[in-house]
Short mmCIF file of C-alpha atoms in Angstrom, two decimals:
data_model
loop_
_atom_site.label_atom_id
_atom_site.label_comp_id
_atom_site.label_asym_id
_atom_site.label_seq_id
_atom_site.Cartn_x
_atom_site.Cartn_y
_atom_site.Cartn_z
CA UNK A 1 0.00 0.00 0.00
CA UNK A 2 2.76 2.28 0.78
CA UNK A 3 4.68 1.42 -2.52
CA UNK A 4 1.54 1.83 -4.33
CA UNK A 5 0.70 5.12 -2.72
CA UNK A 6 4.24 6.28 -3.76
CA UNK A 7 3.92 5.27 -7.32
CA UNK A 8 0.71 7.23 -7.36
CA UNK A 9 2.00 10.54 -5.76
CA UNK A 10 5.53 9.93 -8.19
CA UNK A 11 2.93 9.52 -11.45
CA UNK A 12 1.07 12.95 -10.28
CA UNK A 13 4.40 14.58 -9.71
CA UNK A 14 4.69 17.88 -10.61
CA UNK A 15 7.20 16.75 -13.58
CA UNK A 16 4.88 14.10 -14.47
CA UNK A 17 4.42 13.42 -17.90
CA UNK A 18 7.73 15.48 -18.72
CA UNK A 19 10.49 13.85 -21.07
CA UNK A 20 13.90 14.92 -19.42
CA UNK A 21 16.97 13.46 -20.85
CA UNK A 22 20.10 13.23 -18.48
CA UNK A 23 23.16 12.16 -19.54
CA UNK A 24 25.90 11.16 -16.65
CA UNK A 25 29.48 9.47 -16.37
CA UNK A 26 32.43 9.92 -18.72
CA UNK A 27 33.15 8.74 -21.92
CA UNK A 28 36.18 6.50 -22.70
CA UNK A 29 38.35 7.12 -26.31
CA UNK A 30 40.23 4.05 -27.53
CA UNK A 31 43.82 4.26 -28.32
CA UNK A 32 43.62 0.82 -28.97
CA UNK A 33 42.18 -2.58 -27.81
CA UNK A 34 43.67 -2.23 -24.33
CA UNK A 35 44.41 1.76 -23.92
CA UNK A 36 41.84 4.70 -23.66
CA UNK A 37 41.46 8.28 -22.43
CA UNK A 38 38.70 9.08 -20.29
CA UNK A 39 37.38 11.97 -17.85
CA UNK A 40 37.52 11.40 -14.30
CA UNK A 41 33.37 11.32 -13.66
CA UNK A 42 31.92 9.10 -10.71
CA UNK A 43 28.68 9.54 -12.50
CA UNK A 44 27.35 10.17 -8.77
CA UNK A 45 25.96 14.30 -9.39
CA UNK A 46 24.40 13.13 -12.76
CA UNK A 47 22.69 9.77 -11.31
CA UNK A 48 21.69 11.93 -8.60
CA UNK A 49 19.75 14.05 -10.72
CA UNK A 50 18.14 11.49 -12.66
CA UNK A 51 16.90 10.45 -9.22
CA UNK A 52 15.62 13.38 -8.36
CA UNK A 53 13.59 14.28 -11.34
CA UNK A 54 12.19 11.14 -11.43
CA UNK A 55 11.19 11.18 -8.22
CA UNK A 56 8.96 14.33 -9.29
CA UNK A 57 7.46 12.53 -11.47
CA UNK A 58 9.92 12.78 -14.79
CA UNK A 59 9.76 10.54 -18.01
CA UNK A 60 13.68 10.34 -17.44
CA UNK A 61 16.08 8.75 -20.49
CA UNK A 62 19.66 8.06 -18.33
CA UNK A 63 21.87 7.79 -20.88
CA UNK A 64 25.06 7.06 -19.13
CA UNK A 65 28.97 6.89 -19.75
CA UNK A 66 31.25 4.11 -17.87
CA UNK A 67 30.11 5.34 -14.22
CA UNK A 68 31.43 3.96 -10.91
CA UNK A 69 27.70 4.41 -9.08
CA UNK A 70 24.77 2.32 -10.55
CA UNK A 71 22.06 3.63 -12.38
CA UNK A 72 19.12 4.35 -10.37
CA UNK A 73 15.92 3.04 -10.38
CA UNK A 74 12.60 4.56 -12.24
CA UNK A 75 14.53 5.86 -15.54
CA UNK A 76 15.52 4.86 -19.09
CA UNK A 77 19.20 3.18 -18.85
CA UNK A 78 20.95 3.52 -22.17
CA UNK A 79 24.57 2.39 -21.59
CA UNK A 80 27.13 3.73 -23.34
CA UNK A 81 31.05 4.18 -23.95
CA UNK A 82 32.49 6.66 -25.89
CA UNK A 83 31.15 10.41 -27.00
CA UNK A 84 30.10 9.44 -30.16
CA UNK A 85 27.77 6.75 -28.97
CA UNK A 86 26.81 9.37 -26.31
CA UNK A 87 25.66 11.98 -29.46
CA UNK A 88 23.81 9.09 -30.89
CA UNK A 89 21.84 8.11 -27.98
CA UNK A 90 20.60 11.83 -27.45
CA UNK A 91 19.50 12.19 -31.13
CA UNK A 92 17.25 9.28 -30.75
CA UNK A 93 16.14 9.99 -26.96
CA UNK A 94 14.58 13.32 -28.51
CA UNK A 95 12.12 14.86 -28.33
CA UNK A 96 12.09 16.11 -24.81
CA UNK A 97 11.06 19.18 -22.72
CA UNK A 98 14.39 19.13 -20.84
CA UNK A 99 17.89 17.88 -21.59
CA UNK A 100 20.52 17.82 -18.68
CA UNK A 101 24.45 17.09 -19.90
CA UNK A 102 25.88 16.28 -16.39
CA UNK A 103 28.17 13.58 -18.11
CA UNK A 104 32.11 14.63 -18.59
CA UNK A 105 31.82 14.41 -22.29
CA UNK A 106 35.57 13.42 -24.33
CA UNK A 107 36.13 16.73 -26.16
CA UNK A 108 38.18 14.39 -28.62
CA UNK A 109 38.93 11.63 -29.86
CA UNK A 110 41.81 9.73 -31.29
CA UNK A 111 41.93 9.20 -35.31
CA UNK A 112 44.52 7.51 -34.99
CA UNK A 113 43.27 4.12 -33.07
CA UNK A 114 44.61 1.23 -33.56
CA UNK A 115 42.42 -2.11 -33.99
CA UNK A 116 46.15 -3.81 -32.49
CA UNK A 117 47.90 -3.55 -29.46
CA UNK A 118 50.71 -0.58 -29.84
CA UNK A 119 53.42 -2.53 -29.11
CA UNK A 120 56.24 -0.57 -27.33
CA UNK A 121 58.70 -1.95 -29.40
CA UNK A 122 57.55 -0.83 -32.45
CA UNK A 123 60.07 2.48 -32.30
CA UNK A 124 60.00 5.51 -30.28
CA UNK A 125 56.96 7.03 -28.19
CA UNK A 126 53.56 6.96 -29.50
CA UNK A 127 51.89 9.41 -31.66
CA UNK A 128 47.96 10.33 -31.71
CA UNK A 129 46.04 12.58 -33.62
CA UNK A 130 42.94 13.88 -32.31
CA UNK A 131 39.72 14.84 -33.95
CA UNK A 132 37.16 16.92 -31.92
CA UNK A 133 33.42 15.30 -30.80
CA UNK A 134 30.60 16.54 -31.70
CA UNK A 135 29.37 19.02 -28.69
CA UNK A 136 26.35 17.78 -27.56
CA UNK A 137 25.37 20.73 -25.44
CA UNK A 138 25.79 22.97 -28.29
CA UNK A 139 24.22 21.29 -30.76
CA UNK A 140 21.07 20.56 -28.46
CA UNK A 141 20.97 24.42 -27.68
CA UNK A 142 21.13 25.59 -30.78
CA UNK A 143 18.64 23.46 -32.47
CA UNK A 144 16.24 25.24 -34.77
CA UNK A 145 13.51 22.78 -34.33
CA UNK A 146 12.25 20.85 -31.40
CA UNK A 147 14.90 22.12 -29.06
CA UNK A 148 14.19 21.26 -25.33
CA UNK A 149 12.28 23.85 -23.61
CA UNK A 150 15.09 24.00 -20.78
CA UNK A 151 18.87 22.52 -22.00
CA UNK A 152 21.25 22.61 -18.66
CA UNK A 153 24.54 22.33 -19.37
CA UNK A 154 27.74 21.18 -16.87
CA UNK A 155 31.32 23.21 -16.38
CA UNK A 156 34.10 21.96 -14.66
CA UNK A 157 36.46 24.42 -13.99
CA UNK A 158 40.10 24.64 -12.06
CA UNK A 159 39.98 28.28 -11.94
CA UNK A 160 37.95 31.37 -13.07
CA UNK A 161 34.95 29.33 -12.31
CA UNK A 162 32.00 31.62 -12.79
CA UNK A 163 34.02 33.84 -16.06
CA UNK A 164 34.56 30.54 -17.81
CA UNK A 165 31.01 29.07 -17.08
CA UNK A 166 29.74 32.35 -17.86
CA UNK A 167 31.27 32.32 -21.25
CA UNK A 168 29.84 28.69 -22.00
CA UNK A 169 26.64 29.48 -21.83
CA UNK A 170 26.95 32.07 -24.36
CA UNK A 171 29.24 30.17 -26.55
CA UNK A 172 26.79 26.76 -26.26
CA UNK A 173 23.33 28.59 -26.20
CA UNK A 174 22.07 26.77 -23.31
CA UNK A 175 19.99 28.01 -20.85
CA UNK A 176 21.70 27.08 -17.91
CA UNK A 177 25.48 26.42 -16.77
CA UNK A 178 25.66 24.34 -13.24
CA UNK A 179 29.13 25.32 -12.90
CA UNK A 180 31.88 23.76 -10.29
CA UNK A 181 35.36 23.68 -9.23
CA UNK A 182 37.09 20.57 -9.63
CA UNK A 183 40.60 21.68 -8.61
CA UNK A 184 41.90 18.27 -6.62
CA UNK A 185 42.06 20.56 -3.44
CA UNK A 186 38.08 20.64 -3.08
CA UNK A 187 37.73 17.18 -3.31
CA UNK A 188 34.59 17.97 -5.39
CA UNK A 189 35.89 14.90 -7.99
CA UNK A 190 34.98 11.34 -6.80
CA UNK A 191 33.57 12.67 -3.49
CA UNK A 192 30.07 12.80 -1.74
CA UNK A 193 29.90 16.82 -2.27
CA UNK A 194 29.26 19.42 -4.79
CA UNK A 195 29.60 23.33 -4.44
CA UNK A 196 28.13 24.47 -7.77
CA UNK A 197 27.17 28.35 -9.08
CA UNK A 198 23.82 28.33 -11.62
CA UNK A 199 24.52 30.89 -14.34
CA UNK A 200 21.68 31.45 -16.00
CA UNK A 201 19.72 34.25 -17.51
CA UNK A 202 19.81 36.05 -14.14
CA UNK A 203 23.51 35.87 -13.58
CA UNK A 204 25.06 33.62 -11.09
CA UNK A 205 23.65 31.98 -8.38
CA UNK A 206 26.54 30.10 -5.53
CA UNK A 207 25.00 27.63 -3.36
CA UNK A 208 26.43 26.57 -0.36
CA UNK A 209 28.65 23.31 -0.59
CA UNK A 210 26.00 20.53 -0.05
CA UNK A 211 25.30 17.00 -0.85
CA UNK A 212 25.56 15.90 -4.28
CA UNK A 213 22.04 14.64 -3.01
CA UNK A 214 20.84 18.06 -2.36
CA UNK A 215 21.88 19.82 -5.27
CA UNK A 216 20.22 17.20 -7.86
CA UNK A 217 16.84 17.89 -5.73
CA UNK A 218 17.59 21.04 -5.56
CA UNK A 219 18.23 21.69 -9.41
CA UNK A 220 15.62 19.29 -10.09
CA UNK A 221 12.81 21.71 -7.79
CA UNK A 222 14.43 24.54 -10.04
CA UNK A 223 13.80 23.18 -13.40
CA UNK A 224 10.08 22.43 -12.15
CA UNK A 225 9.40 25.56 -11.43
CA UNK A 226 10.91 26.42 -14.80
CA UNK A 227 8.98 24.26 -16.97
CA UNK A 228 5.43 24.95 -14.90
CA UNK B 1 36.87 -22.84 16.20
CA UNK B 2 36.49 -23.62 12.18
CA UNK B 3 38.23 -19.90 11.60
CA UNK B 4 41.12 -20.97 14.10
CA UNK B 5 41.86 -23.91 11.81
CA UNK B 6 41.65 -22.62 8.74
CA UNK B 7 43.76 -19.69 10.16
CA UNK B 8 46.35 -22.45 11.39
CA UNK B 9 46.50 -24.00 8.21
CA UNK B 10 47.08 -21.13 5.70
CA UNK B 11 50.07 -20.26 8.18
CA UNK B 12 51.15 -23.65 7.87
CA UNK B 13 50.61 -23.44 4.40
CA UNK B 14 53.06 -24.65 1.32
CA UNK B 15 54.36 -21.17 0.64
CA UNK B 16 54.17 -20.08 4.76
CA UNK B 17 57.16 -17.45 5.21
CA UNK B 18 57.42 -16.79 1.47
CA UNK B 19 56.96 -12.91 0.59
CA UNK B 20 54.89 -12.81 -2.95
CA UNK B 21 54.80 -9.49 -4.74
CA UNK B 22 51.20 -8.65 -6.73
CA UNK B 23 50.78 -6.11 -8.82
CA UNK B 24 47.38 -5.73 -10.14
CA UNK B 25 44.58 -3.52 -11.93
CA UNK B 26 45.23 -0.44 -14.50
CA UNK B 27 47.65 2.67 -14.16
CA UNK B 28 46.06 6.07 -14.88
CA UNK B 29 48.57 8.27 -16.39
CA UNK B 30 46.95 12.28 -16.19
CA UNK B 31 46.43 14.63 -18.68
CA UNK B 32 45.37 17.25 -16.88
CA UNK B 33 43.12 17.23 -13.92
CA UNK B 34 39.69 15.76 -15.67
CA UNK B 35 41.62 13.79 -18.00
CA UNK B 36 43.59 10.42 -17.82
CA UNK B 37 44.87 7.95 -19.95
CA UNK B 38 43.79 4.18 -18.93
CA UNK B 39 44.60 0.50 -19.71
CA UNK B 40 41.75 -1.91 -19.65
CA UNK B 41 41.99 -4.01 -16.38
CA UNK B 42 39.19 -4.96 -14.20
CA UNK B 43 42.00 -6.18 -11.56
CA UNK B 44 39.99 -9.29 -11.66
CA UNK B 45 43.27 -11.77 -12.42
CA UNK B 46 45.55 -10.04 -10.36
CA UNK B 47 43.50 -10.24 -7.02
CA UNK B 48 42.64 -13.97 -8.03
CA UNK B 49 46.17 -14.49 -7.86
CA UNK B 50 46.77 -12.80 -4.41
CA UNK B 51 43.80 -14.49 -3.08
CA UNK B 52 45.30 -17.84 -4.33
CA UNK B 53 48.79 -17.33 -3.14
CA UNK B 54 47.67 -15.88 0.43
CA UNK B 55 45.40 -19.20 0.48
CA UNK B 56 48.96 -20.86 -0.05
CA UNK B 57 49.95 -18.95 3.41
CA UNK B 58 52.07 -16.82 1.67
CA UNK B 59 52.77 -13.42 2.97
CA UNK B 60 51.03 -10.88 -0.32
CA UNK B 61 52.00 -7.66 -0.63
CA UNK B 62 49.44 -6.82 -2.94
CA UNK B 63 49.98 -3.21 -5.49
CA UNK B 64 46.79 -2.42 -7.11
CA UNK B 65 45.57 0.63 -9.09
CA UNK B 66 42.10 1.94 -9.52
CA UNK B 67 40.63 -1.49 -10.14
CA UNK B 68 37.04 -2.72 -10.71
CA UNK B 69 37.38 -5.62 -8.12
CA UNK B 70 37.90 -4.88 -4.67
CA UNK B 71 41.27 -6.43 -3.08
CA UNK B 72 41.40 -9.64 -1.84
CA UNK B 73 41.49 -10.34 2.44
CA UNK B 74 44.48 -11.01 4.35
CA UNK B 75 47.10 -9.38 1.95
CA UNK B 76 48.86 -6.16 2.18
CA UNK B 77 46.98 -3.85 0.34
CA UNK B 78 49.02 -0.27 -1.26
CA UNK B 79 47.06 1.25 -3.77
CA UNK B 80 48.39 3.52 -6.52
CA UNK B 81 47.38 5.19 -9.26
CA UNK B 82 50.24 6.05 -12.09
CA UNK B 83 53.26 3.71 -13.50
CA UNK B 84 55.13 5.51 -11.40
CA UNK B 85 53.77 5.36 -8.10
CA UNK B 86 53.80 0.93 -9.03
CA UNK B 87 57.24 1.25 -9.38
CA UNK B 88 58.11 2.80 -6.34
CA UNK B 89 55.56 1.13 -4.53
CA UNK B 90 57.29 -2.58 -5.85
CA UNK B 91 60.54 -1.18 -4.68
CA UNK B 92 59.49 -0.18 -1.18
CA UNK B 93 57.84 -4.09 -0.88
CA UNK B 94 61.52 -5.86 -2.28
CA UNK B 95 63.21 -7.78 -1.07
CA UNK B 96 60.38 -11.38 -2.00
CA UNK B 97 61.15 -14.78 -3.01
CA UNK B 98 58.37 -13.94 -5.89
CA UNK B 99 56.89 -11.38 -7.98
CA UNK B 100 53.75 -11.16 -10.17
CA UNK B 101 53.37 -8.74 -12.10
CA UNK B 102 49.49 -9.39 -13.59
CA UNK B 103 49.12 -4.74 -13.61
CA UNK B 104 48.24 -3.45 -16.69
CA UNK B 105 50.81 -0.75 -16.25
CA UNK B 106 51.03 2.15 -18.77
CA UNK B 107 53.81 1.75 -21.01
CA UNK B 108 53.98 5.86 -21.32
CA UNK B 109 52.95 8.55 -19.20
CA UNK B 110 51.92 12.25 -20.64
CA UNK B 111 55.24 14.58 -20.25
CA UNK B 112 52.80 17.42 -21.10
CA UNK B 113 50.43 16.71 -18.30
CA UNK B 114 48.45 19.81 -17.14
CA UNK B 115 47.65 20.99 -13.58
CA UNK B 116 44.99 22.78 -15.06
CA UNK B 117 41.91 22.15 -17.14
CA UNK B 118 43.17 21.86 -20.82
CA UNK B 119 40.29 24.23 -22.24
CA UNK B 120 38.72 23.26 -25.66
CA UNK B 121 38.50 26.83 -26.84
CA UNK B 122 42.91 27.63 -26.13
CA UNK B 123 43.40 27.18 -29.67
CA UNK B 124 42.75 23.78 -31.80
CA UNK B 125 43.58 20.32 -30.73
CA UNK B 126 45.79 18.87 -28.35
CA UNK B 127 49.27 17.96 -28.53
CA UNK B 128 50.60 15.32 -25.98
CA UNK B 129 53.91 14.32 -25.36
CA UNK B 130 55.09 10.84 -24.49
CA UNK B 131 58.00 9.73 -21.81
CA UNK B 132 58.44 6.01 -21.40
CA UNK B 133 57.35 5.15 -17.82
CA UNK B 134 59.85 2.42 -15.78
CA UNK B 135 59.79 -1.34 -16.86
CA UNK B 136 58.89 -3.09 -13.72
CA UNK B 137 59.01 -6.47 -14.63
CA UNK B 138 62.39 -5.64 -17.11
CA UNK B 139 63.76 -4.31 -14.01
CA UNK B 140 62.85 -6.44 -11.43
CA UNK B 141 63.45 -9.44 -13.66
CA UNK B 142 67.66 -7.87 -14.32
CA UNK B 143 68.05 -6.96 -10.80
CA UNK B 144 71.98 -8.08 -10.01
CA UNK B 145 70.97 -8.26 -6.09
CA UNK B 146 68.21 -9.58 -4.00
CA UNK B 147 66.13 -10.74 -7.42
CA UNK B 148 63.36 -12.42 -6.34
CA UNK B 149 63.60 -16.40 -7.38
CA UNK B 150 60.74 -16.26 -9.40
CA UNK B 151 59.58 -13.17 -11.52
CA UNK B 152 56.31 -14.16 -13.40
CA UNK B 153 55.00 -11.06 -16.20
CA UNK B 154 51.86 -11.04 -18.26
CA UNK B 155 51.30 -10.47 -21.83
CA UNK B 156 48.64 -9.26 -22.86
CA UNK B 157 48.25 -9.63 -26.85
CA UNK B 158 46.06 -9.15 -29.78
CA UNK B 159 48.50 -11.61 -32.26
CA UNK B 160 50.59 -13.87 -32.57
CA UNK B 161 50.09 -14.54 -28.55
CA UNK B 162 52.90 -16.85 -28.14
CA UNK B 163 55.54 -15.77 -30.33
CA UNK B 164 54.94 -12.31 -28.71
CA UNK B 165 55.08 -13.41 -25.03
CA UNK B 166 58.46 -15.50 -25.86
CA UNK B 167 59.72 -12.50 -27.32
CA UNK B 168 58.77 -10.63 -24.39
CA UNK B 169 60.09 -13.07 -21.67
CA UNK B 170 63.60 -13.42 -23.33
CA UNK B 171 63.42 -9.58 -23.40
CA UNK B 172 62.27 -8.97 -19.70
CA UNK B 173 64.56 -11.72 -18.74
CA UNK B 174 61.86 -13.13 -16.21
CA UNK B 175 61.38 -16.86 -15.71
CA UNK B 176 57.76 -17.11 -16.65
CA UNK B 177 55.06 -14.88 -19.10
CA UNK B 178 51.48 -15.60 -18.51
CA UNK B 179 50.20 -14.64 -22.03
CA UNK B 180 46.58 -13.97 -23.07
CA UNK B 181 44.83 -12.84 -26.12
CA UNK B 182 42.63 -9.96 -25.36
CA UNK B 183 41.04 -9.54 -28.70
CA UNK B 184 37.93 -8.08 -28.05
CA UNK B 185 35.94 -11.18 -29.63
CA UNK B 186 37.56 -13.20 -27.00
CA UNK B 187 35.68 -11.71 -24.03
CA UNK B 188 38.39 -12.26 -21.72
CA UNK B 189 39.04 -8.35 -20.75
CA UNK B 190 36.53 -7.73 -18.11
CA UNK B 191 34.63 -11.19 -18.50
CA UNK B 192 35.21 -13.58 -15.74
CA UNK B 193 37.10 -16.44 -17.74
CA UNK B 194 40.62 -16.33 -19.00
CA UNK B 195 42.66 -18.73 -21.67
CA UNK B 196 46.66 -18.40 -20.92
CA UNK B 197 49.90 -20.44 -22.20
CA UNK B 198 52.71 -20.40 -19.32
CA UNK B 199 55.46 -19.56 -21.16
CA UNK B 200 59.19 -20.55 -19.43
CA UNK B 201 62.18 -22.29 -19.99
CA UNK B 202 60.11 -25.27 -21.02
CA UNK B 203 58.59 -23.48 -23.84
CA UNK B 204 54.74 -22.89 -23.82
CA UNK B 205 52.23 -24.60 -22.11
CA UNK B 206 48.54 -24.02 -23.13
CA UNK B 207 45.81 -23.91 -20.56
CA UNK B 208 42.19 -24.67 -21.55
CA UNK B 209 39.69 -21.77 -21.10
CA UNK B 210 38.82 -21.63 -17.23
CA UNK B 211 37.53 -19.28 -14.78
CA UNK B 212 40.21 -16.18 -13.80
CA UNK B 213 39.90 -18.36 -10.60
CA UNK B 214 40.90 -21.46 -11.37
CA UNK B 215 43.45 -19.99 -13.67
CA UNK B 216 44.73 -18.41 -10.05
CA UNK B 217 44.41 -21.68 -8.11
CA UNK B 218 47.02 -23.29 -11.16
CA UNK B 219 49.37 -20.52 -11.05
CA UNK B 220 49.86 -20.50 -7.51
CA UNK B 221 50.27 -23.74 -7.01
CA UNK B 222 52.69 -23.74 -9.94
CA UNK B 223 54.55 -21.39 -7.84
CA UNK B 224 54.56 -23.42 -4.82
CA UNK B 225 56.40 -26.21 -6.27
CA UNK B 226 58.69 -24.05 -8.37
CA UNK B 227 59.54 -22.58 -5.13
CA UNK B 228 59.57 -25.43 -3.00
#
């Protein structure tokens, strides 16, 4: 009775009936069949959001990177690896009312992969050529047609935090920028905490250092209200 | 009472008094401080092993980086995260009567590394430079004083497995290469079976496809007697 009560209120959530797409994690580049680049991302703010808007009631597609948390319960799981599948999985999650991009996205990828191992004694050190990903952010914010009604976008910083996330959102178009400092002195990365700054139409906005629980509900509450 | 025996017995066990060097899991190598490079490596082989030897009553000391698997009980446990820190972290554990080195260690580290955020707008694409990280098990294995009897290395190959890993051990100068093909039809990186040839003085020895356990059980046992 109590689980079906739940289910009811969650259905009749004020997000109910809203398609949000989040996507989470990081995305790993192959070098080869044994060597990749990735971004340091838990996955735990981003899975923590999902939560969150599900739990007011959100149609939520989780379309997540090679995280160290598990999924949560309630959404859409679409499991992915690298950026480009990440780009692919958006285009077909769409149409929705609101996108969130918490995962760290590879800004590039290596051209010159190798379906071998790179054997170290085939002469000298290594050499890769990059080719950048497609920006998802951007290209969801600046969409002509059908563009998400609210597109939230992610910046990790090490310094100038709230110039640089400032200058994001005008460079990607998106409405908001949760911005946050992931210098390895906060011990934002890979910990239970987030202090993040909202830049949005109204400026910025710093909230307190908090619970990576408490800023997805938080920033879920906020894009509500936003989409009421 | 059952835990005092078992206790009693693993102390009293074939390789009781005999120090065992592990190294297991991946190396991260940074870019800057969202970025890494990564070998595949669940740790999943390496902390079989330990768990195998220690079941042997050997004494583990037991060098992991940021692994999938969590680290086996009743070992030393000294957790790292580049080539480098391995390396020092083997040469703080010497002298041992064996080593294993099952890591996937990074064969190159990024010279170019940033302590900030490499930013996506400073001007086209990234150029990384390369420095050849330490040879543990070359090193180890061509030590002129306090070697440890028994050096084992793993090869990990996409062709011609065998000829590569004899290569390799002749190379390295350790006594025995466990060699595997990770080819990613094989299933063996990150599944929970593993297919190996023993390669040693004797020439190669083929095992039959078996659980990374069992595979564990052989080798350390294999040690035992080598070292008995």
């Amino acid at each position: 009775q109590i689980i079906e009560a739940t289910a009811s209120a969650l259905a009749s959530g004020p997000m109910s009936g809203k398609h949000v797409i989040v996507t989470s994690g990081p995305t790993h580049e192959p070098i080869d069949p044994v060597r990749y680049i990735a971004n340091r991302s838990s996955g735990a703010q981003g899975t923590a959001i999902a939560r969150a808007l599900a739990a007011l009631g959100a149609d939520v597609t989780f379309i997540t990177g090679p995280a160290d948390v598990p999924a949560p319960e309630g959404v859409r799981v679409v499991a992915v690896t690298t950026a480009r599948e990440m780009a692919d999985a958006v285009d077909a999650a769409l149409p929705a009312q609101a996108a969130v991009f918490a995962a760290a996205v590879a800004d590039w990828r290596v051209t010159s992969a190798s379906d071998r191992k790179i054997k170290k004694t085939a002469g000298g050190l290594p050499v890769l050529e990059f080719a950048e990903n497609t920006d998802i952010l951007a290209r969801v914010s600046q969409m002509t047609e059908g563009r998400p009604a609210l597109v939230v976008g992610f910046a990790a910083e090490t310094d100038d935090v709230i110039a640089n996330a400032t200058a994001k959102r005008a460079r990607k178009m998106c409405d908001w920028i949760v911005a946050n400092d992931v210098s390895p002195e906060t011990g934002i990365m890979g910990g239970g905490e987030n202090a993040v700054t909202i830049i949005s139409e109204n400026g910025a906005d710093s909230w307190p250092r908090m619970d990576k629980t408490q800023v997805a509900q938080r920033l879920a509450q906020l894009m509500s209200d936003a989409l009421a």
